[in-house]
Amino acid sequence: MDDGAMLGACHSRTERQAMADRQAADRSWSTLNALEHPRLSDLFAADPERLAKLSTRLELGEGGVLFDWSKTHLDDPHLDEFEALAEAMDFAGARAALLGGGVVNVSEGRAAEHTAQRGTGSEEAVALAQVLHARMAGLVDAIHKGVFGEIRHLIHIGIGGSALGPALAVGALARPNGSLGGAMVDVHVVSNIDGCALEAAFAGCDPQATMLAVASKTFTTIETMTNAASALAWLESAGVADPFGRVVALTASPEKAVEWGVDETRVLPFPESVGGRYSLWSSIGFPVALALGWPDFAEMLGGAATMDRHFATAEGRDNLPLRAAFADLLYSRLRHCQTRAVFAYDERLTLLPSYLQQLEMESNGKSATLSGNPVDGPTAPVTWGGVGTDAQHAVFQLLHQGTSLVPVEFVAAVVPGDDLDEAHHRILLANCFAQGAALMQGRCSDDAARTYPGDRPSETVLIDELSPASFGALIAFYEHRTFANAVLMGINPFDQFGVELGKQIAGQMEQGGAIFDPSTQALLLAAGIGS
Ligand code: F6P
């Protein structure tokens, strides 16, 4: 089966239609490759409507989010042809399949039902999510009410998608002294198998007032299970009478959690069809609900649901995640950019680049199409970034004057998260906007060392106020953008077989006896690992 036919099988198209669409997609790529790339300043000069066309607010009830893609090289010819590509790749069919619980993860033969957690999906998936959320809300409420004694700390143990989402959300929304008020429970997220990570969490927690969340979709991940065992031992050695009585399991393998020793009443399951890096909305979000309270967690789901509705109904360039994917592909496939950078001009979103690294690189870092053929162009660029203004004093030199073209994304909020003099936030935002302007405008000089080429693209996401709802909408935007990119490239964003080989080899090393290449053998010998 070719790629078009494979998409057709997923989205009920005929093989012939799929073939015709594949040819149409090839034609679109040829057209796109032949288009000119006017300078950004010329694009603004040529089209007085440019800002209005490419800068769009998503309203969220209270406040909203502005998505400004006008400082990218998207222009009408590119947008027209990317829309033709979306049509040829049956974007509408793929989107309907995703949001309707169709089998979009073809290599693993299952749906990707994260949106059902926020109310969009098959009837059964949405109903199940509601039941599981009710169970989770009940446990959160019981902990807040003191059923487990006075709980002031939660050590959340997980890795990858089972840690990054909760860590990002708690960091963004539960600031100790922020304007949103303090967290109800102090959350420590531990992912690394390096014992230093767990020891740092222990140092910040009173064992008598600590619960453990063990978060693992599979409940087999070596880092998580090793850390969980050590955390139990820590509770025990501190005199906690029933350490297992302090454990909550967040997993799609509830039977494994029970087998490991967690009481069934404290196992919060989520469906197999929710992927790890898309799982914040499921029971993996337990620490967020515990820290903020259930109403805020529900608001986060509500914000994501608003983005889901927009994604489901807006067409072509008016669809914000799809428009963002058009720009992503313009830079990765037409301008050969190998990286994209995200800078959060907001200390609360420090972990956003790390979160997006997993979301984008684990989803779309692929070399095979849906049907198993080699891809016909680059897939996900390397996502990297940092926090503004720190990054300005470290990496922006290369962005302004280096030889690599890097599309940059800025994320900021209008309302400050701090209570200090408003000068802090004013200077922060001025710096954010100044970087985008400087990247685009550049500066001529007789001195080559002082010349800025300009015409460097940036995208800006400006949130009115970082709240659970706007945060939910932001993360759902990135999820859908990642999916839209995958559809346009004809790849499956929902598997991650590339992480398996390294895990298997690490297991062989642990067991000892296997022979590796000379360099690896020497390293094992030097570290005294294996036989
Ligand atoms: O190693 C990759 C991965 O499978 C991620 O996709 C996942 O988020 C992470 O490991 C953790 O897996 P689990 O939740 O099963 O412990």
Coordinates of N, CA, C and O in Angstrom, one line a residue, residues 45-170:
A45 N 5.3 45.4 3.4 CA 5.1 46.6 2.5 C 4.1 46.3 1.4 O 3.3 47.1 1.1
A46 N 4.1 45.1 0.9 CA 3.2 44.7 -0.2 C 1.8 44.5 0.2 O 0.9 44.6 -0.6
D47 N 1.6 44.1 1.4 CA 0.2 43.8 1.8 C -0.2 44.4 3.1 O 0.2 44.0 4.2
P48 N -1.0 45.5 3.0 CA -1.4 46.2 4.2 C -2.2 45.4 5.2 O -2.4 45.7 6.4
E49 N -2.8 44.3 4.6 CA -3.7 43.4 5.4 C -2.9 42.3 6.1 O -3.4 41.4 6.8
R50 N -1.6 42.3 5.9 CA -0.8 41.1 6.3 C -0.9 40.8 7.8 O -1.2 39.7 8.2
L51 N -0.8 41.9 8.6 CA -1.0 41.6 10.1 C -2.3 41.0 10.4 O -2.4 40.1 11.1
A52 N -3.4 41.6 9.8 CA -4.7 41.1 10.1 C -4.9 39.7 9.6 O -5.6 38.9 10.3
K53 N -4.2 39.3 8.5 CA -4.4 38.0 8.0 C -3.7 36.9 8.8 O -4.1 35.8 8.9
L54 N -2.5 37.3 9.4 CA -1.7 36.3 10.0 C -1.6 36.5 11.6 O -0.8 35.8 12.2
S55 N -2.3 37.4 12.1 CA -2.3 37.5 13.6 C -3.7 37.4 14.1 O -4.6 38.2 13.8
T56 N -3.9 36.3 14.9 CA -5.3 36.0 15.2 C -5.4 35.7 16.7 O -4.6 35.0 17.3
R57 N -6.5 36.2 17.3 CA -6.8 35.9 18.7 C -7.7 34.8 18.8 O -8.7 34.7 18.1
L58 N -7.5 33.9 19.8 CA -8.4 32.9 20.2 C -9.0 33.3 21.5 O -8.3 33.5 22.5
E59 N -10.3 33.5 21.5 CA -11.0 34.0 22.8 C -11.3 32.8 23.6 O -11.7 31.7 23.2
L60 N -11.1 33.0 24.9 CA -11.3 31.9 25.9 C -12.3 32.2 26.9 O -12.3 31.6 28.0
G61 N -13.3 33.0 26.6 CA -14.2 33.5 27.7 C -13.6 34.6 28.4 O -13.7 35.8 28.0
E62 N -12.8 34.3 29.4 CA -12.1 35.4 30.1 C -10.7 35.5 29.5 O -9.9 34.6 29.7
G63 N -10.5 36.5 28.7 CA -9.2 36.7 28.1 C -9.0 35.8 26.9 O -9.9 35.1 26.4
G64 N -7.8 35.8 26.3 CA -7.6 35.0 25.1 C -6.1 34.9 24.9 O -5.3 35.2 25.7
V65 N -5.8 34.4 23.7 CA -4.4 34.2 23.3 C -4.2 34.7 21.8 O -5.1 34.4 21.0
L66 N -3.2 35.5 21.6 CA -2.9 36.1 20.3 C -1.8 35.3 19.6 O -0.7 35.0 20.2
F67 N -2.1 34.8 18.4 CA -1.1 34.0 17.7 C -0.6 34.9 16.5 O -1.4 35.0 15.5
D68 N 0.6 35.4 16.6 CA 1.0 36.3 15.5 C 2.1 35.6 14.6 O 3.2 35.4 15.1
W69 N 1.7 35.2 13.4 CA 2.6 34.5 12.5 C 3.0 35.4 11.4 O 3.4 35.0 10.3
S70 N 2.7 36.8 11.6 CA 3.0 37.7 10.5 C 4.5 37.9 10.2 O 4.9 38.3 9.1
K71 N 5.3 37.6 11.2 CA 6.8 37.8 11.0 C 7.4 36.4 10.5 O 8.6 36.2 10.7
T72 N 6.6 35.6 9.8 CA 7.1 34.4 9.1 C 7.0 34.7 7.6 O 6.4 35.7 7.2
H73 N 7.6 33.9 6.8 CA 7.6 34.1 5.4 C 6.3 33.5 4.7 O 6.3 33.4 3.5
L74 N 5.3 33.2 5.5 CA 4.1 32.8 4.9 C 3.5 34.0 4.1 O 3.3 35.0 4.7
D75 N 3.1 33.8 2.9 CA 2.4 34.8 2.1 C 1.3 34.1 1.4 O 1.1 32.9 1.5
D76 N 0.5 34.8 0.6 CA -0.7 34.2 0.0 C -0.3 33.0 -0.9 O -0.9 32.0 -0.9
P77 N 0.7 33.2 -1.8 CA 1.1 32.0 -2.6 C 1.5 30.8 -1.8 O 1.0 29.7 -2.1
H78 N 2.2 31.0 -0.7 CA 2.5 29.8 0.1 C 1.3 29.2 0.8 O 1.1 28.0 0.8
L79 N 0.5 30.2 1.3 CA -0.7 29.7 2.0 C -1.7 28.9 1.1 O -2.2 27.9 1.4
D80 N -1.8 29.5 -0.1 CA -2.7 28.8 -1.1 C -2.2 27.4 -1.4 O -2.9 26.4 -1.4
E81 N -0.9 27.3 -1.6 CA -0.3 25.9 -1.9 C -0.3 25.0 -0.7 O -0.5 23.8 -0.9
F82 N 0.0 25.5 0.4 CA -0.1 24.7 1.6 C -1.5 24.2 1.9 O -1.7 23.0 2.3
E83 N -2.5 25.0 1.6 CA -3.9 24.6 1.7 C -4.2 23.5 0.7 O -4.8 22.5 1.0
A84 N -3.6 23.6 -0.5 CA -3.8 22.5 -1.5 C -3.1 21.2 -1.0 O -3.6 20.1 -1.2
L85 N -2.0 21.4 -0.4 CA -1.3 20.2 0.1 C -2.1 19.5 1.2 O -2.3 18.3 1.3
A86 N -2.7 20.4 2.1 CA -3.5 19.8 3.2 C -4.7 19.1 2.6 O -5.1 18.0 3.1
E87 N -5.3 19.6 1.5 CA -6.4 18.9 0.8 C -5.9 17.6 0.2 O -6.5 16.5 0.4
A88 N -4.7 17.6 -0.4 CA -4.2 16.4 -1.0 C -3.8 15.3 0.0 O -4.0 14.1 -0.2
M89 N -3.4 15.8 1.2 CA -3.1 14.8 2.3 C -4.3 14.5 3.1 O -4.2 13.9 4.2
D90 N -5.5 14.9 2.7 CA -6.7 14.6 3.4 C -6.6 15.1 4.8 O -7.0 14.3 5.7
F91 N -6.2 16.3 5.0 CA -6.1 16.8 6.4 C -7.4 16.7 7.1 O -7.5 16.3 8.3
A92 N -8.5 17.1 6.4 CA -9.8 17.1 7.0 C -10.2 15.7 7.5 O -10.8 15.5 8.6
G93 N -9.9 14.7 6.6 CA -10.2 13.3 7.0 C -9.4 12.8 8.2 O -9.9 12.2 9.1
A94 N -8.1 13.2 8.2 CA -7.2 12.8 9.3 C -7.7 13.4 10.6 O -7.7 12.8 11.6
R95 N -8.1 14.7 10.5 CA -8.5 15.4 11.7 C -9.8 14.8 12.2 O -9.9 14.6 13.4
A96 N -10.7 14.5 11.3 CA -12.0 13.8 11.8 C -11.7 12.5 12.4 O -12.3 12.1 13.4
A97 N -10.7 11.8 11.8 CA -10.3 10.5 12.4 C -9.8 10.6 13.8 O -10.1 9.9 14.8
L98 N -8.9 11.6 14.0 CA -8.3 11.9 15.3 C -9.3 12.2 16.3 O -9.4 11.6 17.4
L99 N -10.2 13.2 15.9 CA -11.2 13.7 16.9 C -12.4 12.7 17.1 O -13.1 12.9 18.1
G100 N -12.5 11.8 16.2 CA -13.6 10.8 16.3 C -13.2 9.5 16.9 O -14.0 8.5 16.9
G101 N -12.0 9.3 17.3 CA -11.5 8.0 17.8 C -11.1 7.0 16.8 O -11.1 5.8 17.1
G102 N -10.8 7.4 15.5 CA -10.4 6.5 14.5 C -8.9 6.0 14.8 O -8.2 6.6 15.6
V103 N -8.6 5.0 14.1 CA -7.2 4.4 14.3 C -6.2 5.2 13.5 O -5.8 4.9 12.4
V104 N -5.7 6.3 14.2 CA -4.7 7.2 13.5 C -3.3 6.7 13.8 O -2.4 7.0 13.1
N105 N -3.1 5.9 14.9 CA -1.8 5.3 15.2 C -1.7 4.0 14.5 O -2.0 2.9 15.1
V106 N -1.5 4.0 13.1 CA -1.6 2.8 12.3 C -0.6 1.7 12.7 O -0.9 0.5 12.7
S107 N 0.6 2.1 13.1 CA 1.7 1.1 13.3 C 1.3 0.3 14.6 O 1.8 -0.8 14.7
E108 N 0.6 0.9 15.5 CA 0.2 0.2 16.7 C -1.3 -0.2 16.7 O -1.8 -0.7 17.7
G109 N -2.0 0.2 15.6 CA -3.4 -0.2 15.4 C -4.3 0.4 16.5 O -5.2 -0.3 16.9
R110 N -4.1 1.6 16.9 CA -5.0 2.2 17.8 C -5.3 3.7 17.6 O -4.6 4.4 16.9
A111 N -6.3 4.1 18.3 CA -6.7 5.6 18.2 C -5.7 6.4 19.1 O -4.9 5.8 19.9
A112 N -5.8 7.7 19.0 CA -5.0 8.6 19.9 C -6.1 9.5 20.5 O -6.5 10.5 19.9
E113 N -6.5 9.1 21.7 CA -7.8 9.7 22.2 C -7.5 10.7 23.4 O -8.3 10.8 24.3
H114 N -6.4 11.5 23.3 CA -6.2 12.5 24.3 C -7.3 13.6 24.3 O -7.7 14.1 25.4
T115 N -7.9 13.9 23.1 CA -8.9 15.0 23.2 C -10.2 14.5 23.9 O -11.0 15.3 24.4
A116 N -10.4 13.2 23.9 CA -11.6 12.7 24.7 C -11.5 13.0 26.1 O -12.5 13.2 26.8
Q117 N -10.3 13.2 26.6 CA -10.1 13.6 28.0 C -10.7 15.0 28.3 O -10.9 15.4 29.4
R118 N -10.8 15.8 27.2 CA -11.4 17.1 27.4 C -12.7 17.2 26.6 O -13.1 18.3 26.3
G119 N -13.3 16.1 26.3 CA -14.7 16.1 25.8 C -14.9 15.9 24.3 O -16.1 15.9 23.9
T120 N -13.9 15.8 23.5 CA -14.0 15.6 22.1 C -13.5 14.2 21.7 O -12.3 13.9 21.9
G121 N -14.4 13.3 21.3 CA -14.0 12.0 20.9 C -15.2 11.1 20.7 O -16.3 11.6 20.6
S122 N -15.0 9.8 20.6 CA -16.1 8.9 20.5 C -16.9 9.0 21.8 O -16.3 9.3 22.8
E123 N -18.2 8.6 21.7 CA -19.0 8.7 22.8 C -18.5 7.9 24.0 O -18.4 8.3 25.2
E124 N -18.0 6.6 23.7 CA -17.5 5.8 24.7 C -16.2 6.3 25.4 O -16.1 6.3 26.6
A125 N -15.3 6.9 24.5 CA -14.1 7.4 25.1 C -14.3 8.6 26.0 O -13.7 8.8 27.0
V126 N -15.3 9.5 25.6 CA -15.6 10.7 26.4 C -16.3 10.2 27.7 O -15.9 10.7 28.8
A127 N -17.2 9.2 27.6 CA -17.8 8.8 28.8 C -16.8 8.1 29.8 O -16.9 8.4 31.0
L128 N -15.9 7.3 29.2 CA -14.9 6.7 30.1 C -14.0 7.8 30.8 O -13.7 7.7 32.0
A129 N -13.6 8.8 30.0 CA -12.8 9.9 30.6 C -13.5 10.5 31.7 O -12.9 10.8 32.8
Q130 N -14.8 10.7 31.6 CA -15.6 11.4 32.6 C -15.6 10.5 33.9 O -15.4 11.0 35.0
V131 N -15.8 9.2 33.7 CA -15.8 8.3 34.9 C -14.4 8.3 35.6 O -14.3 8.5 36.8
L132 N -13.4 8.3 34.8 CA -12.0 8.2 35.4 C -11.7 9.6 36.0 O -11.0 9.6 37.1
H133 N -12.1 10.7 35.4 CA -11.9 12.0 36.0 C -12.6 12.1 37.4 O -12.1 12.7 38.3
A134 N -13.8 11.5 37.4 CA -14.6 11.6 38.7 C -13.9 10.9 39.8 O -13.8 11.3 40.9
R135 N -13.3 9.7 39.4 CA -12.5 8.9 40.4 C -11.3 9.7 40.9 O -11.0 9.7 42.1
M136 N -10.6 10.3 39.9 CA -9.5 11.1 40.3 C -9.8 12.3 41.2 O -9.1 12.6 42.2
A137 N -10.9 13.0 40.8 CA -11.4 14.1 41.6 C -11.7 13.7 43.0 O -11.4 14.4 44.0
G138 N -12.3 12.5 43.2 CA -12.6 12.0 44.5 C -11.4 11.8 45.3 O -11.3 12.2 46.5
L139 N -10.3 11.2 44.7 CA -9.1 11.0 45.5 C -8.4 12.3 45.8 O -7.9 12.5 47.0
V140 N -8.4 13.2 44.9 CA -7.8 14.6 45.2 C -8.5 15.2 46.4 O -7.9 15.7 47.3
D141 N -9.8 15.1 46.3 CA -10.6 15.7 47.4 C -10.3 15.1 48.7 O -10.2 15.7 49.8
A142 N -10.2 13.7 48.7 CA -10.0 13.0 50.0 C -8.6 13.4 50.5 O -8.5 13.6 51.7
I143 N -7.6 13.6 49.7 CA -6.3 14.0 50.2 C -6.4 15.4 50.7 O -5.9 15.7 51.8
H144 N -7.1 16.3 50.0 CA -7.2 17.7 50.5 C -7.9 17.7 51.9 O -7.7 18.5 52.7
K145 N -8.9 16.7 52.0 CA -9.7 16.7 53.3 C -8.9 16.0 54.4 O -9.5 15.9 55.5
G146 N -7.8 15.5 54.2 CA -7.0 14.9 55.3 C -7.2 13.5 55.5 O -6.8 13.0 56.6
V147 N -7.8 12.8 54.6 CA -8.1 11.3 54.8 C -6.8 10.6 55.0 O -6.7 9.5 55.7
F148 N -5.7 11.1 54.4 CA -4.4 10.4 54.5 C -3.5 11.1 55.5 O -2.3 11.0 55.4
G149 N -4.1 11.9 56.4 CA -3.3 12.7 57.3 C -3.0 14.0 56.7 O -3.5 14.3 55.6
E150 N -2.1 14.7 57.3 CA -1.8 16.1 56.8 C -0.7 15.9 55.6 O 0.4 15.5 55.9
I151 N -1.2 16.0 54.4 CA -0.3 15.9 53.2 C 0.1 17.2 52.7 O -0.7 18.0 52.2
R152 N 1.4 17.5 52.8 CA 1.9 18.8 52.3 C 2.8 18.7 51.1 O 3.0 19.6 50.4
H153 N 3.3 17.4 50.8 CA 4.2 17.2 49.7 C 3.7 16.1 48.9 O 3.2 15.1 49.4
L154 N 4.0 16.2 47.6 CA 3.8 15.0 46.7 C 5.1 14.8 45.9 O 5.6 15.8 45.3
I155 N 5.6 13.6 45.9 CA 6.7 13.3 45.0 C 6.1 12.6 43.9 O 5.6 11.5 44.0
H156 N 6.2 13.2 42.7 CA 5.6 12.6 41.5 C 6.7 12.0 40.7 O 7.7 12.6 40.3
I157 N 6.7 10.6 40.6 CA 7.8 9.9 39.9 C 7.3 9.4 38.6 O 6.3 8.6 38.5
G158 N 7.9 9.8 37.5 CA 7.6 9.4 36.2 C 8.7 9.9 35.3 O 9.6 10.6 35.7
I159 N 8.6 9.6 34.0 CA 9.6 10.1 33.1 C 9.0 10.3 31.7 O 7.9 9.8 31.4
G160 N 9.6 11.2 30.9 CA 9.0 11.5 29.6 C 7.7 12.1 29.7 O 7.4 13.0 30.5
G161 N 6.7 11.6 29.0 CA 5.4 12.1 29.0 C 4.7 11.9 30.3 O 3.7 12.6 30.6
S162 N 5.2 11.1 31.2 CA 4.6 10.9 32.5 C 5.2 11.8 33.5 O 4.8 11.8 34.7
A163 N 6.1 12.7 33.1 CA 6.6 13.7 34.0 C 6.6 15.1 33.4 O 6.4 16.1 34.2
L164 N 6.9 15.3 32.1 CA 7.1 16.6 31.6 C 5.9 17.5 31.6 O 5.9 18.7 32.0
G165 N 4.7 16.9 31.3 CA 3.5 17.7 31.3 C 3.1 18.2 32.7 O 2.9 19.4 33.0
P166 N 3.1 17.2 33.7 CA 2.8 17.7 35.1 C 3.9 18.7 35.6 O 3.5 19.7 36.2
A167 N 5.1 18.5 35.3 CA 6.2 19.4 35.8 C 5.9 20.8 35.1 O 6.0 21.8 35.8
L168 N 5.6 20.8 33.9 CA 5.4 22.1 33.2 C 4.2 22.8 33.8 O 4.2 24.0 34.1
A169 N 3.1 22.0 33.9 CA 1.8 22.6 34.4 C 1.9 23.1 35.8 O 1.5 24.2 36.1
V170 N 2.6 22.4 36.7 CA 2.7 22.8 38.0 C 3.6 24.0 38.1 O 3.3 25.0 38.8

